[in-house]
């Protein structure tokens, strides 16, 4: 059935109502998040406009649809297109507390996805940010977190292109959870991957390990000790770029997040079938972080990092790789070990006393909700 | 400092340990999700292997990195590349209950993002799925949801390319939240957008409205009434494809999810500056759904849909559009209104009695956690 033109019949009434309804400016008078902010109506629009748009303010978000539309020519030039690849990554962030020395959940959510793309050899380009807010969250807190995300995105050279906000009732969440996804371009085929790792290659770490996890533990304030440890959260895309420029023959990279360096090294060993031999004394751990780990009986090898990555490079390129990372701003890049044939598919730590011990994957969860 | 070859010193001990550690098959004996499943270690690996990989089992996930790597030539042929665009979308799903007549949160999470891409004119291609699980969730429930996601992805012709799992302690979530992001290709410039909408264009809806929201309400079981209403969750990519093939001159599309048809129509009016005149009697609502809405005092125009979209087409193409949708499997596609110059930037409903009433945006949240 087609609508007929009945509009004129009641035009006076309509016009009166319009004056009240039309383009009513959305306001954000609320100080705390309510369920209405997640309902898709006026309150949602006000939250998006006053908190998210204000901070992001880019033309992709301004499209106001549910999808960002990106010209392929913005991503890659026509000449590069045939060999180019897209990297696509997603991570949820549930860290507790949401603000901690050195960063907050928003910064983490941007850097984490930027870093996942970067270690895949991609130049990070676009990020989506989906929020699950708990009813009662302070708008000011949300604003701080969103501002950090904006700054982190600017620093990493990515654009927050699209997003979503849901609100769950008090007690069905914990202040704020953020899931980010990212798209990056791998401009030309880079030979990165487990299959390129060979016996004799060297293993490099971009900086101190275990700072992020210990900073979050300390920030919870429920431990008997306290130490001024800051999270290492940062984007590593610029470091990765410096590394692959200096050493195009880089074989493999990975950021050492959940499960720490030990877990990432185990994945390397399992997936290559080769052995990973780490030199205990070469692995950089800040004295304060090591002391805190010791006191709590936690092995720093298993503690999460958020701005530290590992790479495998040919032995002859190792020192050049370290120098390139240092020149690009990495604080303490080091050669920490090498790829061996035996023990196959396992990780071994060579201790300062000349002994060795196996380094297994993380079992259980000594540090829940660290990222 | 370089690691030295000290491995042979303690090779016997090492070999003994290896036998114990190496390639120990991961098992999933747990019946419920624990914090360890989110820690990135062995339990996480077992969950991914036995629940997620088993269901998805595609070669992109098999890459086992944190990013999926997609050849640009998989997305778009070299000839199309210069004019092609990428659509990028993200949505969080927090629906309660997580299973309801007609679907579950997993199916919803796939279809929702597929549909956001489709109504942007894109052919949906790759999806990421990030899970926030509450400690204590039954593994069997998770398995059911993941299986549904797999089936929904197959149906929509998309690949689940990458993902993430976090676990939060009991009481810091509500069983399961899923955030999906998607990438689609807009093969050639389609003239879709608010700026292409003109006075006289017709508004089409692809099917019955308000089923999803009412199905979820009923499934909560805390109402005095009960009615056998099923969610309309489905992918609309095939419907959209049929529509734009039949009517290449389609002006605008949007799925009518949160906030329902009323909210989407208000966005159309606000962003075009034109009026939207809807014919009340033309809007398809199932009798059972309408009865449930009436009893609860809820206006079906504001109730969320998960498999229903609206489109604006030139008046002369409207009947062809409806026929194409019906032929492609849409259950009750209808012309429901038209674009008018007055009331400008507002939505008006023309009732069966020849009266009109303004249809404002949703205020507040009568139906929290509907998607």
Short mmCIF file of C-alpha atoms in Angstrom, two decimals, chain A residues 1-7 9-11 13-15 17-18 21-24 35-36 38-42 45 63-73 75-76 81-82 84-92 94 116-117 120 126-128 130 132 161-169 171-174 177 179 181-183 185-186 194 202 254-255 258-259 263 267 270-271 273 277 279 281-282 319 334-338 340 342-346 348 350-352 354 356 358 360-365 368-369 371, chain B residues 1-7 9-11 13-14 17-18 21-24 35-36 38-42 45 63-73 75-76 81-82 84-92 94 116-117 120 126-128 130 132 161-169 171-174 177 179 181-183 185-186 194 202 254-255 258-259 263 267 270-271 273 277 279 281-282 318-319 334-338 340 342-346 348 350-352 354 356 358 360-365 368-369 371:
data_model
loop_
_atom_site.label_atom_id
_atom_site.label_comp_id
_atom_site.label_asym_id
_atom_site.label_seq_id
_atom_site.Cartn_x
_atom_site.Cartn_y
_atom_site.Cartn_z
CA UNK A 1 0.00 0.00 0.00
CA UNK A 2 1.31 3.39 -1.00
CA UNK A 3 1.11 6.33 1.35
CA UNK A 4 -1.18 9.05 0.07
CA UNK A 5 -0.70 12.73 0.45
CA UNK A 6 -2.59 13.38 3.65
CA UNK A 7 0.00 15.70 5.06
CA UNK A 9 -4.84 17.87 6.30
CA UNK A 10 -3.16 18.49 9.59
CA UNK A 11 -0.36 20.78 8.61
CA UNK A 13 -0.62 20.80 14.11
CA UNK A 14 2.43 19.34 12.42
CA UNK A 15 4.17 22.67 12.11
CA UNK A 17 5.09 20.13 16.79
CA UNK A 18 8.05 20.56 14.50
CA UNK A 21 11.07 18.61 17.96
CA UNK A 22 13.25 19.58 15.04
CA UNK A 23 16.97 19.81 15.44
CA UNK A 24 16.67 20.11 19.16
CA UNK A 35 21.23 2.79 30.41
CA UNK A 36 19.69 5.40 28.10
CA UNK A 38 23.29 2.77 25.26
CA UNK A 39 19.80 2.69 23.78
CA UNK A 40 20.52 4.27 20.42
CA UNK A 41 18.23 7.25 21.01
CA UNK A 42 18.75 10.85 22.06
CA UNK A 45 23.46 10.66 20.32
CA UNK A 63 29.73 10.05 8.19
CA UNK A 64 27.36 9.08 11.00
CA UNK A 65 26.60 5.72 9.48
CA UNK A 66 27.45 2.44 11.14
CA UNK A 67 30.35 1.73 8.78
CA UNK A 68 33.35 3.83 7.90
CA UNK A 69 33.96 3.94 4.17
CA UNK A 70 37.61 4.09 3.17
CA UNK A 71 38.87 4.58 -0.36
CA UNK A 72 41.22 1.79 -1.32
CA UNK A 73 43.47 4.43 -2.83
CA UNK A 75 45.25 2.67 1.81
CA UNK A 76 47.56 1.74 -1.00
CA UNK A 81 47.97 -2.85 -4.98
CA UNK A 82 48.65 -6.23 -6.63
CA UNK A 84 49.76 -5.53 -1.01
CA UNK A 85 48.12 -7.22 1.93
CA UNK A 86 45.77 -6.05 4.62
CA UNK A 87 46.36 -6.94 8.26
CA UNK A 88 43.22 -7.15 10.39
CA UNK A 89 43.33 -7.49 14.16
CA UNK A 90 41.04 -7.27 17.17
CA UNK A 91 41.51 -7.26 20.95
CA UNK A 92 39.32 -6.72 23.99
CA UNK A 94 39.27 -5.43 30.47
CA UNK A 116 49.37 -6.24 16.80
CA UNK A 117 49.21 -4.76 13.31
CA UNK A 120 52.46 -8.37 11.53
CA UNK A 126 42.31 2.63 10.84
CA UNK A 127 40.95 1.62 14.24
CA UNK A 128 37.44 0.87 15.44
CA UNK A 130 33.62 -0.42 20.73
CA UNK A 132 30.82 -1.61 26.89
CA UNK A 161 37.19 5.38 11.97
CA UNK A 162 34.14 3.79 13.54
CA UNK A 163 32.83 2.56 16.87
CA UNK A 164 29.95 1.58 19.06
CA UNK A 165 28.71 2.12 22.60
CA UNK A 166 26.68 -0.27 24.71
CA UNK A 167 25.66 0.23 28.32
CA UNK A 168 25.09 -2.66 30.73
CA UNK A 169 23.34 -2.36 34.11
CA UNK A 171 26.89 -5.11 38.27
CA UNK A 172 26.92 -6.59 34.74
CA UNK A 173 30.25 -5.02 33.83
CA UNK A 174 33.13 -3.23 35.51
CA UNK A 177 35.52 -2.54 28.56
CA UNK A 179 37.36 -3.66 22.09
CA UNK A 181 39.96 -3.61 15.81
CA UNK A 182 42.44 -2.33 13.32
CA UNK A 183 43.30 -2.39 9.66
CA UNK A 185 48.52 -2.23 5.07
CA UNK A 186 51.49 -4.49 4.45
CA UNK A 194 57.36 -18.72 11.64
CA UNK A 202 69.05 -14.15 16.98
CA UNK A 254 55.46 -10.45 18.06
CA UNK A 255 54.48 -8.19 20.94
CA UNK A 258 49.37 -11.61 27.82
CA UNK A 259 51.44 -14.45 29.20
CA UNK A 263 54.43 -17.46 26.33
CA UNK A 267 54.64 -20.04 20.57
CA UNK A 270 56.05 -24.68 18.97
CA UNK A 271 55.30 -23.19 15.60
CA UNK A 273 59.62 -26.83 15.75
CA UNK A 277 67.58 -20.50 23.95
CA UNK A 279 70.13 -15.91 28.07
CA UNK A 281 71.19 -12.20 32.17
CA UNK A 282 70.55 -10.54 28.80
CA UNK A 319 73.63 -5.69 16.26
CA UNK A 334 68.80 -6.27 23.54
CA UNK A 335 69.80 -9.53 21.93
CA UNK A 336 68.36 -12.03 24.41
CA UNK A 337 68.87 -15.39 22.76
CA UNK A 338 68.99 -17.47 19.64
CA UNK A 340 68.72 -23.64 18.20
CA UNK A 342 67.83 -28.75 20.26
CA UNK A 343 65.76 -28.71 22.44
CA UNK A 344 63.30 -28.89 19.57
CA UNK A 345 60.00 -27.05 19.94
CA UNK A 346 60.82 -25.88 23.46
CA UNK A 348 65.24 -23.09 27.55
CA UNK A 350 70.41 -20.31 30.27
CA UNK A 351 71.04 -18.99 33.75
CA UNK A 352 73.94 -16.94 34.96
CA UNK A 354 75.64 -21.90 33.46
CA UNK A 356 69.54 -24.33 32.11
CA UNK A 358 62.88 -25.20 30.71
CA UNK A 360 57.01 -23.63 29.89
CA UNK A 361 53.89 -21.78 28.81
CA UNK A 362 51.90 -19.94 31.43
CA UNK A 363 49.66 -22.27 33.41
CA UNK A 364 46.71 -20.77 35.25
CA UNK A 365 46.41 -17.04 35.72
CA UNK A 368 43.95 -11.74 35.99
CA UNK A 369 42.65 -8.73 34.03
CA UNK A 371 45.05 -6.00 29.82
CA UNK B 1 75.40 -9.46 25.80
CA UNK B 2 75.29 -12.47 23.52
CA UNK B 3 74.14 -15.83 24.78
CA UNK B 4 76.94 -18.42 24.62
CA UNK B 5 76.55 -22.02 23.75
CA UNK B 6 76.06 -23.50 27.16
CA UNK B 7 73.36 -25.84 26.11
CA UNK B 9 76.48 -28.61 29.63
CA UNK B 10 73.19 -29.81 30.92
CA UNK B 11 71.78 -31.60 27.94
CA UNK B 13 68.53 -32.80 32.23
CA UNK B 14 67.15 -30.75 29.39
CA UNK B 17 62.40 -32.17 30.82
CA UNK B 18 61.56 -31.83 27.16
CA UNK B 21 56.93 -30.40 28.30
CA UNK B 22 57.14 -30.52 24.54
CA UNK B 23 54.02 -30.57 22.45
CA UNK B 24 51.96 -31.72 25.37
CA UNK B 35 40.04 -16.89 34.70
CA UNK B 36 42.89 -19.04 33.36
CA UNK B 38 41.68 -15.57 29.56
CA UNK B 39 45.29 -15.44 30.67
CA UNK B 40 46.97 -16.17 27.36
CA UNK B 41 48.61 -19.38 28.56
CA UNK B 42 47.81 -23.08 28.22
CA UNK B 45 45.26 -22.11 24.01
CA UNK B 63 47.94 -18.33 11.11
CA UNK B 64 47.93 -18.21 14.91
CA UNK B 65 49.24 -14.67 15.00
CA UNK B 66 47.29 -11.78 16.45
CA UNK B 67 46.46 -10.35 13.03
CA UNK B 68 44.85 -11.94 10.02
CA UNK B 69 46.73 -11.17 6.83
CA UNK B 70 44.53 -10.80 3.77
CA UNK B 71 45.81 -10.37 0.24
CA UNK B 72 44.36 -7.27 -1.33
CA UNK B 73 43.77 -9.32 -4.46
CA UNK B 75 39.35 -8.50 -1.71
CA UNK B 76 39.25 -6.80 -5.06
CA UNK B 81 41.07 -1.44 -7.30
CA UNK B 82 41.29 2.25 -8.22
CA UNK B 84 36.98 0.43 -4.86
CA UNK B 85 36.27 1.31 -1.26
CA UNK B 86 36.50 -0.61 1.98
CA UNK B 87 33.69 -0.51 4.53
CA UNK B 88 34.79 -1.03 8.14
CA UNK B 89 32.31 -1.52 10.96
CA UNK B 90 32.21 -2.59 14.61
CA UNK B 91 29.48 -3.40 17.12
CA UNK B 92 29.32 -4.79 20.65
CA UNK B 94 25.39 -7.47 25.23
CA UNK B 116 26.06 -2.88 8.86
CA UNK B 117 28.49 -3.54 6.02
CA UNK B 120 26.77 0.61 3.46
CA UNK B 126 35.99 -10.69 6.89
CA UNK B 127 34.83 -10.59 10.50
CA UNK B 128 36.74 -10.41 13.77
CA UNK B 130 36.28 -10.65 20.41
CA UNK B 132 34.50 -11.07 27.01
CA UNK B 161 39.46 -14.03 10.33
CA UNK B 162 40.72 -13.09 13.77
CA UNK B 163 39.55 -12.75 17.34
CA UNK B 164 40.33 -12.50 21.01
CA UNK B 165 39.10 -13.91 24.31
CA UNK B 166 39.17 -12.22 27.69
CA UNK B 167 37.73 -13.58 30.92
CA UNK B 168 36.43 -11.35 33.71
CA UNK B 169 35.70 -12.54 37.28
CA UNK B 171 30.11 -10.49 38.75
CA UNK B 172 32.18 -8.29 36.43
CA UNK B 173 30.29 -9.33 33.31
CA UNK B 174 27.16 -11.22 32.35
CA UNK B 177 29.71 -10.16 25.51
CA UNK B 179 32.27 -7.49 19.78
CA UNK B 181 34.19 -5.94 13.45
CA UNK B 182 33.94 -6.42 9.75
CA UNK B 183 35.56 -5.49 6.49
CA UNK B 185 34.39 -4.19 -0.25
CA UNK B 186 32.29 -1.63 -2.07
CA UNK B 194 22.03 11.02 2.71
CA UNK B 202 10.02 6.26 -1.65
CA UNK B 254 20.19 1.41 6.89
CA UNK B 255 19.33 -1.50 9.17
CA UNK B 258 18.70 -0.10 18.28
CA UNK B 259 15.99 2.52 18.63
CA UNK B 263 15.23 6.29 15.26
CA UNK B 267 18.47 10.09 11.39
CA UNK B 270 17.96 15.06 10.33
CA UNK B 271 20.78 14.31 7.93
CA UNK B 273 17.03 18.14 6.14
CA UNK B 277 6.27 10.77 5.89
CA UNK B 279 2.10 5.57 6.35
CA UNK B 281 -0.99 1.14 7.95
CA UNK B 282 1.76 0.23 5.47
CA UNK B 318 9.76 1.41 -5.69
CA UNK B 319 7.61 -1.47 -6.89
CA UNK B 334 6.76 -2.88 1.69
CA UNK B 335 6.73 0.73 0.59
CA UNK B 336 6.08 2.49 3.88
CA UNK B 337 6.44 6.17 3.07
CA UNK B 338 8.12 8.89 1.10
CA UNK B 340 8.71 15.18 1.57
CA UNK B 342 7.68 19.61 4.80
CA UNK B 343 7.94 18.93 7.70
CA UNK B 344 11.64 19.56 7.14
CA UNK B 345 14.11 17.45 9.10
CA UNK B 346 11.37 15.59 10.93
CA UNK B 348 5.62 12.30 10.61
CA UNK B 350 0.13 9.37 8.80
CA UNK B 351 -2.41 7.34 10.72
CA UNK B 352 -5.27 5.28 9.34
CA UNK B 354 -6.04 10.55 8.26
CA UNK B 356 -0.66 12.77 11.62
CA UNK B 358 5.31 13.48 14.92
CA UNK B 360 10.49 11.70 17.66
CA UNK B 361 13.76 9.92 18.40
CA UNK B 362 13.80 7.40 21.19
CA UNK B 363 14.10 9.06 24.59
CA UNK B 364 15.34 6.95 27.50
CA UNK B 365 15.61 3.20 27.21
CA UNK B 368 17.79 -2.20 27.81
CA UNK B 369 20.26 -4.80 26.49
CA UNK B 371 21.28 -6.32 21.24
#
